[in-house]
mmCIF file with all atom_site columns, C-alpha atoms in Angstrom:
data_model
loop_
_atom_site.group_PDB
_atom_site.id
_atom_site.type_symbol
_atom_site.label_atom_id
_atom_site.label_alt_id
_atom_site.label_comp_id
_atom_site.label_asym_id
_atom_site.label_entity_id
_atom_site.label_seq_id
_atom_site.pdbx_PDB_ins_code
_atom_site.Cartn_x
_atom_site.Cartn_y
_atom_site.Cartn_z
_atom_site.occupancy
_atom_site.B_iso_or_equiv
_atom_site.pdbx_formal_charge
_atom_site.auth_seq_id
_atom_site.auth_comp_id
_atom_site.auth_asym_id
_atom_site.auth_atom_id
_atom_site.pdbx_PDB_model_num
ATOM 1   C CA . UNK A 1 1   ? 56.599  49.849 64.719 1.00 43.00 ? 199 UNK A CA 1
ATOM 2   C CA . UNK A 1 2   ? 56.341  48.916 61.007 1.00 41.00 ? 200 UNK A CA 1
ATOM 3   C CA . UNK A 1 3   ? 55.102  45.522 59.833 1.00 42.00 ? 201 UNK A CA 1
ATOM 4   C CA . UNK A 1 4   ? 58.564  44.818 58.377 1.00 42.00 ? 202 UNK A CA 1
ATOM 5   C CA . UNK A 1 5   ? 60.235  45.497 61.712 1.00 42.00 ? 203 UNK A CA 1
ATOM 6   C CA . UNK A 1 6   ? 57.722  43.270 63.473 1.00 41.00 ? 204 UNK A CA 1
ATOM 7   C CA . UNK A 1 7   ? 58.406  40.445 61.072 1.00 42.00 ? 205 UNK A CA 1
ATOM 8   C CA . UNK A 1 8   ? 62.160  40.850 61.450 1.00 43.00 ? 206 UNK A CA 1
ATOM 9   C CA . UNK A 1 9   ? 61.882  40.780 65.222 1.00 41.00 ? 207 UNK A CA 1
ATOM 10  C CA . UNK A 1 10  ? 59.565  37.804 65.089 1.00 41.00 ? 208 UNK A CA 1
ATOM 11  C CA . UNK A 1 11  ? 62.098  35.914 63.013 1.00 41.00 ? 209 UNK A CA 1
ATOM 12  C CA . UNK A 1 12  ? 65.027  36.430 65.367 1.00 38.00 ? 210 UNK A CA 1
ATOM 13  C CA . UNK A 1 13  ? 66.456  33.084 66.356 1.00 38.00 ? 211 UNK A CA 1
ATOM 14  C CA . UNK A 1 14  ? 69.385  31.845 68.375 1.00 39.00 ? 212 UNK A CA 1
ATOM 15  C CA . UNK A 1 15  ? 69.806  28.755 66.196 1.00 40.00 ? 213 UNK A CA 1
ATOM 16  C CA . UNK A 1 16  ? 73.508  28.218 65.525 1.00 37.00 ? 214 UNK A CA 1
ATOM 17  C CA . UNK A 1 17  ? 73.505  25.102 63.371 1.00 37.00 ? 215 UNK A CA 1
ATOM 18  C CA . UNK A 1 18  ? 72.131  24.487 59.903 1.00 38.00 ? 216 UNK A CA 1
ATOM 19  C CA . UNK A 1 19  ? 68.462  23.506 60.070 1.00 38.00 ? 217 UNK A CA 1
ATOM 20  C CA . UNK A 1 20  ? 68.422  23.598 63.865 1.00 37.00 ? 218 UNK A CA 1
ATOM 21  C CA . UNK A 1 21  ? 65.012  25.207 64.168 1.00 41.00 ? 219 UNK A CA 1
ATOM 22  C CA . UNK A 1 22  ? 62.447  27.120 62.118 1.00 40.00 ? 220 UNK A CA 1
ATOM 23  C CA . UNK A 1 23  ? 61.982  30.876 62.487 1.00 42.00 ? 221 UNK A CA 1
ATOM 24  C CA . UNK A 1 24  ? 59.335  32.205 64.806 1.00 47.00 ? 222 UNK A CA 1
ATOM 25  C CA . UNK A 1 25  ? 56.134  33.554 63.275 1.00 50.00 ? 223 UNK A CA 1
ATOM 26  C CA . UNK A 1 26  ? 54.285  36.819 63.760 1.00 53.00 ? 224 UNK A CA 1
ATOM 27  C CA . UNK A 1 27  ? 50.562  36.616 64.403 1.00 61.00 ? 225 UNK A CA 1
ATOM 28  C CA . UNK A 1 28  ? 48.779  35.797 61.173 1.00 69.00 ? 226 UNK A CA 1
ATOM 29  C CA . UNK A 1 29  ? 52.015  35.562 59.163 1.00 77.00 ? 227 UNK A CA 1
ATOM 30  C CA . UNK A 1 30  ? 53.699  32.505 57.583 1.00 82.00 ? 228 UNK A CA 1
ATOM 31  C CA . UNK A 1 31  ? 57.247  31.736 58.769 1.00 86.00 ? 229 UNK A CA 1
ATOM 32  C CA . UNK A 1 32  ? 59.973  34.054 57.527 1.00 89.00 ? 230 UNK A CA 1
ATOM 33  C CA . UNK A 1 33  ? 62.531  32.568 55.139 1.00 93.00 ? 231 UNK A CA 1
ATOM 34  C CA . UNK A 1 34  ? 65.316  30.925 57.138 1.00 96.00 ? 232 UNK A CA 1
ATOM 35  C CA . UNK A 1 35  ? 68.968  31.356 56.160 1.00 97.00 ? 233 UNK A CA 1
ATOM 36  C CA . UNK A 1 36  ? 69.674  27.768 57.216 1.00 97.00 ? 234 UNK A CA 1
ATOM 37  C CA . UNK A 1 37  ? 67.507  26.622 54.305 1.00 96.00 ? 235 UNK A CA 1
ATOM 38  C CA . UNK A 1 38  ? 69.093  28.985 51.772 1.00 96.00 ? 236 UNK A CA 1
ATOM 39  C CA . UNK A 1 39  ? 72.821  28.852 52.526 1.00 97.00 ? 237 UNK A CA 1
ATOM 40  C CA . UNK A 1 40  ? 75.156  26.726 50.413 1.00 96.00 ? 238 UNK A CA 1
ATOM 41  C CA . UNK A 1 41  ? 77.387  24.160 52.083 1.00 96.00 ? 239 UNK A CA 1
ATOM 42  C CA . UNK A 1 42  ? 80.634  26.034 51.241 1.00 94.00 ? 240 UNK A CA 1
ATOM 43  C CA . UNK A 1 43  ? 79.225  29.269 52.656 1.00 96.00 ? 241 UNK A CA 1
ATOM 44  C CA . UNK A 1 44  ? 78.058  27.506 55.806 1.00 97.00 ? 242 UNK A CA 1
ATOM 45  C CA . UNK A 1 45  ? 81.624  26.294 56.343 1.00 96.00 ? 243 UNK A CA 1
ATOM 46  C CA . UNK A 1 46  ? 82.927  29.850 55.843 1.00 96.00 ? 244 UNK A CA 1
ATOM 47  C CA . UNK A 1 47  ? 80.362  31.315 58.220 1.00 97.00 ? 245 UNK A CA 1
ATOM 48  C CA . UNK A 1 48  ? 81.157  28.838 60.991 1.00 97.00 ? 246 UNK A CA 1
ATOM 49  C CA . UNK A 1 49  ? 84.841  29.812 60.773 1.00 97.00 ? 247 UNK A CA 1
ATOM 50  C CA . UNK A 1 50  ? 84.287  33.602 60.729 1.00 97.00 ? 248 UNK A CA 1
ATOM 51  C CA . UNK A 1 51  ? 86.019  34.321 64.047 1.00 97.00 ? 249 UNK A CA 1
ATOM 52  C CA . UNK A 1 52  ? 89.176  32.347 63.230 1.00 97.00 ? 250 UNK A CA 1
ATOM 53  C CA . UNK A 1 53  ? 89.359  34.058 59.827 1.00 97.00 ? 251 UNK A CA 1
ATOM 54  C CA . UNK A 1 54  ? 88.951  37.458 61.512 1.00 98.00 ? 252 UNK A CA 1
ATOM 55  C CA . UNK A 1 55  ? 91.536  36.879 64.254 1.00 98.00 ? 253 UNK A CA 1
ATOM 56  C CA . UNK A 1 56  ? 94.092  35.292 61.910 1.00 97.00 ? 254 UNK A CA 1
ATOM 57  C CA . UNK A 1 57  ? 93.703  38.059 59.331 1.00 98.00 ? 255 UNK A CA 1
ATOM 58  C CA . UNK A 1 58  ? 94.141  40.778 61.956 1.00 98.00 ? 256 UNK A CA 1
ATOM 59  C CA . UNK A 1 59  ? 97.294  39.055 63.195 1.00 98.00 ? 257 UNK A CA 1
ATOM 60  C CA . UNK A 1 60  ? 98.666  38.864 59.660 1.00 97.00 ? 258 UNK A CA 1
ATOM 61  C CA . UNK A 1 61  ? 97.944  42.540 59.027 1.00 98.00 ? 259 UNK A CA 1
ATOM 62  C CA . UNK A 1 62  ? 99.633  43.523 62.293 1.00 98.00 ? 260 UNK A CA 1
ATOM 63  C CA . UNK A 1 63  ? 102.678 41.422 61.401 1.00 97.00 ? 261 UNK A CA 1
ATOM 64  C CA . UNK A 1 64  ? 102.967 43.466 58.194 1.00 96.00 ? 262 UNK A CA 1
ATOM 65  C CA . UNK A 1 65  ? 103.071 46.753 60.066 1.00 97.00 ? 263 UNK A CA 1
ATOM 66  C CA . UNK A 1 66  ? 99.400  47.771 60.022 1.00 98.00 ? 264 UNK A CA 1
ATOM 67  C CA . UNK A 1 67  ? 98.803  47.768 63.782 1.00 98.00 ? 265 UNK A CA 1
ATOM 68  C CA . UNK A 1 68  ? 98.220  51.525 63.958 1.00 98.00 ? 266 UNK A CA 1
ATOM 69  C CA . UNK A 1 69  ? 95.596  51.431 61.216 1.00 98.00 ? 267 UNK A CA 1
ATOM 70  C CA . UNK A 1 70  ? 93.818  48.533 62.926 1.00 98.00 ? 268 UNK A CA 1
ATOM 71  C CA . UNK A 1 71  ? 93.834  50.268 66.309 1.00 98.00 ? 269 UNK A CA 1
ATOM 72  C CA . UNK A 1 72  ? 92.497  53.475 64.731 1.00 98.00 ? 270 UNK A CA 1
ATOM 73  C CA . UNK A 1 73  ? 89.349  51.623 63.603 1.00 98.00 ? 271 UNK A CA 1
ATOM 74  C CA . UNK A 1 74  ? 88.396  50.824 67.209 1.00 98.00 ? 272 UNK A CA 1
ATOM 75  C CA . UNK A 1 75  ? 85.371  48.557 67.651 1.00 98.00 ? 273 UNK A CA 1
ATOM 76  C CA . UNK A 1 76  ? 84.975  48.067 63.914 1.00 98.00 ? 274 UNK A CA 1
ATOM 77  C CA . UNK A 1 77  ? 87.927  45.651 63.894 1.00 98.00 ? 275 UNK A CA 1
ATOM 78  C CA . UNK A 1 78  ? 87.330  44.114 67.326 1.00 98.00 ? 276 UNK A CA 1
ATOM 79  C CA . UNK A 1 79  ? 86.102  40.515 66.834 1.00 97.00 ? 277 UNK A CA 1
ATOM 80  C CA . UNK A 1 80  ? 84.082  40.670 70.055 1.00 97.00 ? 278 UNK A CA 1
ATOM 81  C CA . UNK A 1 81  ? 82.442  44.085 69.631 1.00 98.00 ? 279 UNK A CA 1
ATOM 82  C CA . UNK A 1 82  ? 78.926  42.948 68.614 1.00 98.00 ? 280 UNK A CA 1
ATOM 83  C CA . UNK A 1 83  ? 75.998  44.656 70.345 1.00 98.00 ? 281 UNK A CA 1
ATOM 84  C CA . UNK A 1 84  ? 72.293  43.881 70.335 1.00 98.00 ? 282 UNK A CA 1
ATOM 85  C CA . UNK A 1 85  ? 70.344  45.580 67.564 1.00 97.00 ? 283 UNK A CA 1
ATOM 86  C CA . UNK A 1 86  ? 71.799  43.850 64.506 1.00 97.00 ? 284 UNK A CA 1
ATOM 87  C CA . UNK A 1 87  ? 68.800  44.592 62.256 1.00 96.00 ? 285 UNK A CA 1
ATOM 88  C CA . UNK A 1 88  ? 69.725  47.317 59.760 1.00 97.00 ? 286 UNK A CA 1
ATOM 89  C CA . UNK A 1 89  ? 67.144  50.114 59.436 1.00 97.00 ? 287 UNK A CA 1
ATOM 90  C CA . UNK A 1 90  ? 65.805  50.679 55.934 1.00 97.00 ? 288 UNK A CA 1
ATOM 91  C CA . UNK A 1 91  ? 67.596  53.554 54.208 1.00 97.00 ? 289 UNK A CA 1
ATOM 92  C CA . UNK A 1 92  ? 70.829  54.694 52.564 1.00 98.00 ? 290 UNK A CA 1
ATOM 93  C CA . UNK A 1 93  ? 74.300  54.058 54.007 1.00 98.00 ? 291 UNK A CA 1
ATOM 94  C CA . UNK A 1 94  ? 77.939  54.910 53.483 1.00 97.00 ? 292 UNK A CA 1
ATOM 95  C CA . UNK A 1 95  ? 79.642  51.520 53.070 1.00 97.00 ? 293 UNK A CA 1
ATOM 96  C CA . UNK A 1 96  ? 83.401  51.220 53.443 1.00 96.00 ? 294 UNK A CA 1
ATOM 97  C CA . UNK A 1 97  ? 85.338  47.967 52.974 1.00 96.00 ? 295 UNK A CA 1
ATOM 98  C CA . UNK A 1 98  ? 88.545  46.976 54.753 1.00 98.00 ? 296 UNK A CA 1
ATOM 99  C CA . UNK A 1 99  ? 90.366  43.915 53.396 1.00 97.00 ? 297 UNK A CA 1
ATOM 100 C CA . UNK A 1 100 ? 92.485  41.922 55.839 1.00 98.00 ? 298 UNK A CA 1
ATOM 101 C CA . UNK A 1 101 ? 95.044  39.228 55.098 1.00 97.00 ? 299 UNK A CA 1
ATOM 102 C CA . UNK A 1 102 ? 96.544  38.434 51.696 1.00 94.00 ? 300 UNK A CA 1
ATOM 103 C CA . UNK A 1 103 ? 95.103  35.472 49.826 1.00 88.00 ? 301 UNK A CA 1
ATOM 104 C CA . UNK A 1 104 ? 98.051  35.455 47.418 1.00 83.00 ? 302 UNK A CA 1
ATOM 105 C CA . UNK A 1 105 ? 101.643 36.617 47.548 1.00 83.00 ? 303 UNK A CA 1
ATOM 106 C CA . UNK A 1 106 ? 101.943 40.187 46.365 1.00 81.00 ? 304 UNK A CA 1
ATOM 107 C CA . UNK A 1 107 ? 98.604  41.308 47.781 1.00 87.00 ? 305 UNK A CA 1
ATOM 108 C CA . UNK A 1 108 ? 98.567  43.703 50.724 1.00 94.00 ? 306 UNK A CA 1
ATOM 109 C CA . UNK A 1 109 ? 97.538  42.464 54.165 1.00 97.00 ? 307 UNK A CA 1
ATOM 110 C CA . UNK A 1 110 ? 95.538  45.625 54.924 1.00 98.00 ? 308 UNK A CA 1
ATOM 111 C CA . UNK A 1 111 ? 93.613  47.749 52.429 1.00 97.00 ? 309 UNK A CA 1
ATOM 112 C CA . UNK A 1 112 ? 90.954  50.329 53.341 1.00 97.00 ? 310 UNK A CA 1
ATOM 113 C CA . UNK A 1 113 ? 88.798  51.501 50.438 1.00 95.00 ? 311 UNK A CA 1
ATOM 114 C CA . UNK A 1 114 ? 86.809  54.746 50.162 1.00 95.00 ? 312 UNK A CA 1
ATOM 115 C CA . UNK A 1 115 ? 83.140  54.597 51.082 1.00 95.00 ? 313 UNK A CA 1
ATOM 116 C CA . UNK A 1 116 ? 80.434  53.889 48.516 1.00 94.00 ? 314 UNK A CA 1
ATOM 117 C CA . UNK A 1 117 ? 76.688  54.376 48.715 1.00 96.00 ? 315 UNK A CA 1
ATOM 118 C CA . UNK A 1 118 ? 74.579  51.402 49.772 1.00 96.00 ? 316 UNK A CA 1
ATOM 119 C CA . UNK A 1 119 ? 70.875  50.871 50.318 1.00 97.00 ? 317 UNK A CA 1
ATOM 120 C CA . UNK A 1 120 ? 68.865  48.623 52.628 1.00 98.00 ? 318 UNK A CA 1
ATOM 121 C CA . UNK A 1 121 ? 65.327  48.074 51.365 1.00 96.00 ? 319 UNK A CA 1
ATOM 122 C CA . UNK A 1 122 ? 62.430  45.638 51.860 1.00 96.00 ? 320 UNK A CA 1
ATOM 123 C CA . UNK A 1 123 ? 62.623  42.448 49.788 1.00 91.00 ? 321 UNK A CA 1
ATOM 124 C CA . UNK A 1 124 ? 60.150  39.552 49.925 1.00 87.00 ? 322 UNK A CA 1
ATOM 125 C CA . UNK A 1 125 ? 59.406  39.948 53.662 1.00 92.00 ? 323 UNK A CA 1
ATOM 126 C CA . UNK A 1 126 ? 63.113  40.271 54.429 1.00 96.00 ? 324 UNK A CA 1
ATOM 127 C CA . UNK A 1 127 ? 65.599  43.058 53.726 1.00 97.00 ? 325 UNK A CA 1
ATOM 128 C CA . UNK A 1 128 ? 68.033  43.482 50.841 1.00 96.00 ? 326 UNK A CA 1
ATOM 129 C CA . UNK A 1 129 ? 71.433  45.165 50.990 1.00 96.00 ? 327 UNK A CA 1
ATOM 130 C CA . UNK A 1 130 ? 72.895  46.455 47.749 1.00 95.00 ? 328 UNK A CA 1
ATOM 131 C CA . UNK A 1 131 ? 75.942  48.597 47.054 1.00 93.00 ? 329 UNK A CA 1
ATOM 132 C CA . UNK A 1 132 ? 74.950  51.216 44.482 1.00 92.00 ? 330 UNK A CA 1
ATOM 133 C CA . UNK A 1 133 ? 78.312  52.207 42.995 1.00 85.00 ? 331 UNK A CA 1
ATOM 134 C CA . UNK A 1 134 ? 81.800  50.815 42.623 1.00 77.00 ? 332 UNK A CA 1
ATOM 135 C CA . UNK A 1 135 ? 83.389  48.052 40.538 1.00 77.00 ? 333 UNK A CA 1
ATOM 136 C CA . UNK A 1 136 ? 82.527  45.266 42.992 1.00 79.00 ? 334 UNK A CA 1
ATOM 137 C CA . UNK A 1 137 ? 79.011  45.639 44.433 1.00 88.00 ? 335 UNK A CA 1
ATOM 138 C CA . UNK A 1 138 ? 77.558  43.147 46.904 1.00 91.00 ? 336 UNK A CA 1
ATOM 139 C CA . UNK A 1 139 ? 73.828  42.504 46.609 1.00 94.00 ? 337 UNK A CA 1
ATOM 140 C CA . UNK A 1 140 ? 71.847  40.082 48.719 1.00 96.00 ? 338 UNK A CA 1
ATOM 141 C CA . UNK A 1 141 ? 69.144  39.324 51.242 1.00 96.00 ? 339 UNK A CA 1
ATOM 142 C CA . UNK A 1 142 ? 69.436  39.814 54.996 1.00 98.00 ? 340 UNK A CA 1
ATOM 143 C CA . UNK A 1 143 ? 68.020  37.086 57.230 1.00 97.00 ? 341 UNK A CA 1
ATOM 144 C CA . UNK A 1 144 ? 67.287  37.454 60.959 1.00 96.00 ? 342 UNK A CA 1
ATOM 145 C CA . UNK A 1 145 ? 69.400  35.231 63.220 1.00 97.00 ? 343 UNK A CA 1
ATOM 146 C CA . UNK A 1 146 ? 69.738  36.653 66.752 1.00 97.00 ? 344 UNK A CA 1
ATOM 147 C CA . UNK A 1 147 ? 69.610  39.970 68.585 1.00 96.00 ? 345 UNK A CA 1
ATOM 148 C CA . UNK A 1 148 ? 73.303  40.512 67.867 1.00 97.00 ? 346 UNK A CA 1
ATOM 149 C CA . UNK A 1 149 ? 73.611  39.038 64.368 1.00 98.00 ? 347 UNK A CA 1
ATOM 150 C CA . UNK A 1 150 ? 71.871  38.996 60.993 1.00 98.00 ? 348 UNK A CA 1
ATOM 151 C CA . UNK A 1 151 ? 72.984  36.853 58.068 1.00 98.00 ? 349 UNK A CA 1
ATOM 152 C CA . UNK A 1 152 ? 73.695  38.148 54.554 1.00 98.00 ? 350 UNK A CA 1
ATOM 153 C CA . UNK A 1 153 ? 73.510  35.789 51.573 1.00 97.00 ? 351 UNK A CA 1
ATOM 154 C CA . UNK A 1 154 ? 74.232  37.387 48.238 1.00 95.00 ? 352 UNK A CA 1
ATOM 155 C CA . UNK A 1 155 ? 76.442  37.713 45.202 1.00 93.00 ? 353 UNK A CA 1
ATOM 156 C CA . UNK A 1 156 ? 78.953  40.150 43.763 1.00 88.00 ? 354 UNK A CA 1
ATOM 157 C CA . UNK A 1 157 ? 77.924  42.442 40.892 1.00 87.00 ? 355 UNK A CA 1
ATOM 158 C CA . UNK A 1 158 ? 80.954  43.268 38.741 1.00 85.00 ? 356 UNK A CA 1
ATOM 159 C CA . UNK A 1 159 ? 81.795  46.215 36.506 1.00 77.00 ? 357 UNK A CA 1
ATOM 160 C CA . UNK A 1 160 ? 78.918  47.422 34.341 1.00 79.00 ? 358 UNK A CA 1
ATOM 161 C CA . UNK A 1 161 ? 76.569  44.528 35.154 1.00 78.00 ? 359 UNK A CA 1
ATOM 162 C CA . UNK A 1 162 ? 73.073  45.850 35.823 1.00 74.00 ? 360 UNK A CA 1
ATOM 163 C CA . UNK A 1 163 ? 71.758  43.131 38.124 1.00 82.00 ? 361 UNK A CA 1
ATOM 164 C CA . UNK A 1 164 ? 73.128  40.335 40.329 1.00 85.00 ? 362 UNK A CA 1
ATOM 165 C CA . UNK A 1 165 ? 73.220  36.684 39.377 1.00 86.00 ? 363 UNK A CA 1
ATOM 166 C CA . UNK A 1 166 ? 71.213  34.357 41.606 1.00 90.00 ? 364 UNK A CA 1
ATOM 167 C CA . UNK A 1 167 ? 72.813  33.182 44.835 1.00 92.00 ? 365 UNK A CA 1
ATOM 168 C CA . UNK A 1 168 ? 74.136  29.622 44.485 1.00 87.00 ? 366 UNK A CA 1
ATOM 169 C CA . UNK A 1 169 ? 74.887  29.749 40.751 1.00 90.00 ? 367 UNK A CA 1
ATOM 170 C CA . UNK A 1 170 ? 78.585  30.705 40.941 1.00 88.00 ? 368 UNK A CA 1
ATOM 171 C CA . UNK A 1 171 ? 80.674  29.800 43.972 1.00 89.00 ? 369 UNK A CA 1
ATOM 172 C CA . UNK A 1 172 ? 83.168  32.560 43.134 1.00 88.00 ? 370 UNK A CA 1
ATOM 173 C CA . UNK A 1 173 ? 80.405  35.171 43.216 1.00 90.00 ? 371 UNK A CA 1
ATOM 174 C CA . UNK A 1 174 ? 78.521  33.865 46.262 1.00 94.00 ? 372 UNK A CA 1
ATOM 175 C CA . UNK A 1 175 ? 78.936  35.892 49.444 1.00 95.00 ? 373 UNK A CA 1
ATOM 176 C CA . UNK A 1 176 ? 78.084  35.105 53.066 1.00 97.00 ? 374 UNK A CA 1
ATOM 177 C CA . UNK A 1 177 ? 78.295  37.698 55.807 1.00 97.00 ? 375 UNK A CA 1
ATOM 178 C CA . UNK A 1 178 ? 77.450  38.257 59.456 1.00 98.00 ? 376 UNK A CA 1
ATOM 179 C CA . UNK A 1 179 ? 75.963  41.692 60.145 1.00 98.00 ? 377 UNK A CA 1
ATOM 180 C CA . UNK A 1 180 ? 76.549  43.170 63.609 1.00 98.00 ? 378 UNK A CA 1
ATOM 181 C CA . UNK A 1 181 ? 75.993  46.513 65.292 1.00 98.00 ? 379 UNK A CA 1
ATOM 182 C CA . UNK A 1 182 ? 79.196  47.869 66.858 1.00 98.00 ? 380 UNK A CA 1
ATOM 183 C CA . UNK A 1 183 ? 78.201  51.452 67.750 1.00 97.00 ? 381 UNK A CA 1
ATOM 184 C CA . UNK A 1 184 ? 75.205  53.720 68.223 1.00 96.00 ? 382 UNK A CA 1
ATOM 185 C CA . UNK A 1 185 ? 74.918  54.333 64.475 1.00 96.00 ? 383 UNK A CA 1
ATOM 186 C CA . UNK A 1 186 ? 77.507  51.920 63.150 1.00 98.00 ? 384 UNK A CA 1
ATOM 187 C CA . UNK A 1 187 ? 77.150  48.401 61.765 1.00 98.00 ? 385 UNK A CA 1
ATOM 188 C CA . UNK A 1 188 ? 79.575  46.044 60.094 1.00 98.00 ? 386 UNK A CA 1
ATOM 189 C CA . UNK A 1 189 ? 79.298  43.062 57.787 1.00 98.00 ? 387 UNK A CA 1
ATOM 190 C CA . UNK A 1 190 ? 81.942  40.390 58.283 1.00 98.00 ? 388 UNK A CA 1
ATOM 191 C CA . UNK A 1 191 ? 82.713  38.434 55.103 1.00 97.00 ? 389 UNK A CA 1
ATOM 192 C CA . UNK A 1 192 ? 85.007  35.493 55.945 1.00 96.00 ? 390 UNK A CA 1
ATOM 193 C CA . UNK A 1 193 ? 87.251  33.909 53.313 1.00 94.00 ? 391 UNK A CA 1
ATOM 194 C CA . UNK A 1 194 ? 86.061  35.873 50.260 1.00 91.00 ? 392 UNK A CA 1
ATOM 195 C CA . UNK A 1 195 ? 86.820  34.420 46.839 1.00 85.00 ? 393 UNK A CA 1
ATOM 196 C CA . UNK A 1 196 ? 89.360  37.058 45.833 1.00 83.00 ? 394 UNK A CA 1
ATOM 197 C CA . UNK A 1 197 ? 92.319  39.021 47.199 1.00 86.00 ? 395 UNK A CA 1
ATOM 198 C CA . UNK A 1 198 ? 91.830  38.902 50.987 1.00 94.00 ? 396 UNK A CA 1
ATOM 199 C CA . UNK A 1 199 ? 91.145  36.431 53.781 1.00 96.00 ? 397 UNK A CA 1
ATOM 200 C CA . UNK A 1 200 ? 88.585  38.601 55.580 1.00 97.00 ? 398 UNK A CA 1
ATOM 201 C CA . UNK A 1 201 ? 86.529  41.575 54.421 1.00 97.00 ? 399 UNK A CA 1
ATOM 202 C CA . UNK A 1 202 ? 84.886  43.969 56.877 1.00 98.00 ? 400 UNK A CA 1
ATOM 203 C CA . UNK A 1 203 ? 82.273  46.340 55.503 1.00 97.00 ? 401 UNK A CA 1
ATOM 204 C CA . UNK A 1 204 ? 81.383  49.306 57.704 1.00 98.00 ? 402 UNK A CA 1
ATOM 205 C CA . UNK A 1 205 ? 77.812  50.583 57.305 1.00 98.00 ? 403 UNK A CA 1
ATOM 206 C CA . UNK A 1 206 ? 76.917  54.053 58.602 1.00 98.00 ? 404 UNK A CA 1
ATOM 207 C CA . UNK A 1 207 ? 73.502  55.600 57.864 1.00 98.00 ? 405 UNK A CA 1
ATOM 208 C CA . UNK A 1 208 ? 73.613  58.727 55.702 1.00 96.00 ? 406 UNK A CA 1
ATOM 209 C CA . UNK A 1 209 ? 71.212  60.476 58.071 1.00 82.00 ? 407 UNK A CA 1
#
């Protein structure tokens, strides 16, 4: 097993409240960065309410006639589908976003976008997820949390921008997500109450190989 994987496993924690406990340490290693120390207060509120945002957004989409599309996605859009093994392997992914619920009148309650290419790579003893193409490209660090969940803290890269702004500088760009494994080679990132368009975003992540 790689040193990165060992550190990620060592940092897994069941802590559910901000600052509840420090991450575990691997032998000879300092503590891993802890998402409780990095997350902004608004994002912590959004993360705590992820399940309500998910359930309510699914109900809204169904009420607008999108039940068949939701059912066709299977475990991806099941709020209780998380399996152990949340840590994303390093590599390239096909990332597909589904937007649920309309934040404003005139927006659709269900929108499924084509897949884009994403990458998971090592970053300062953690992992970084970045979407490599598209007009709205999430980029951020992945923190260990528990066997069934990792935490994403990042920002949105827009248009022709070449690099992300720092997390915490712009509340409209900040992103918080819960990463879960829902199939043998299928993960999702749940993004509750995003700043624009929808009430819940679900990003599917499937390894390219």
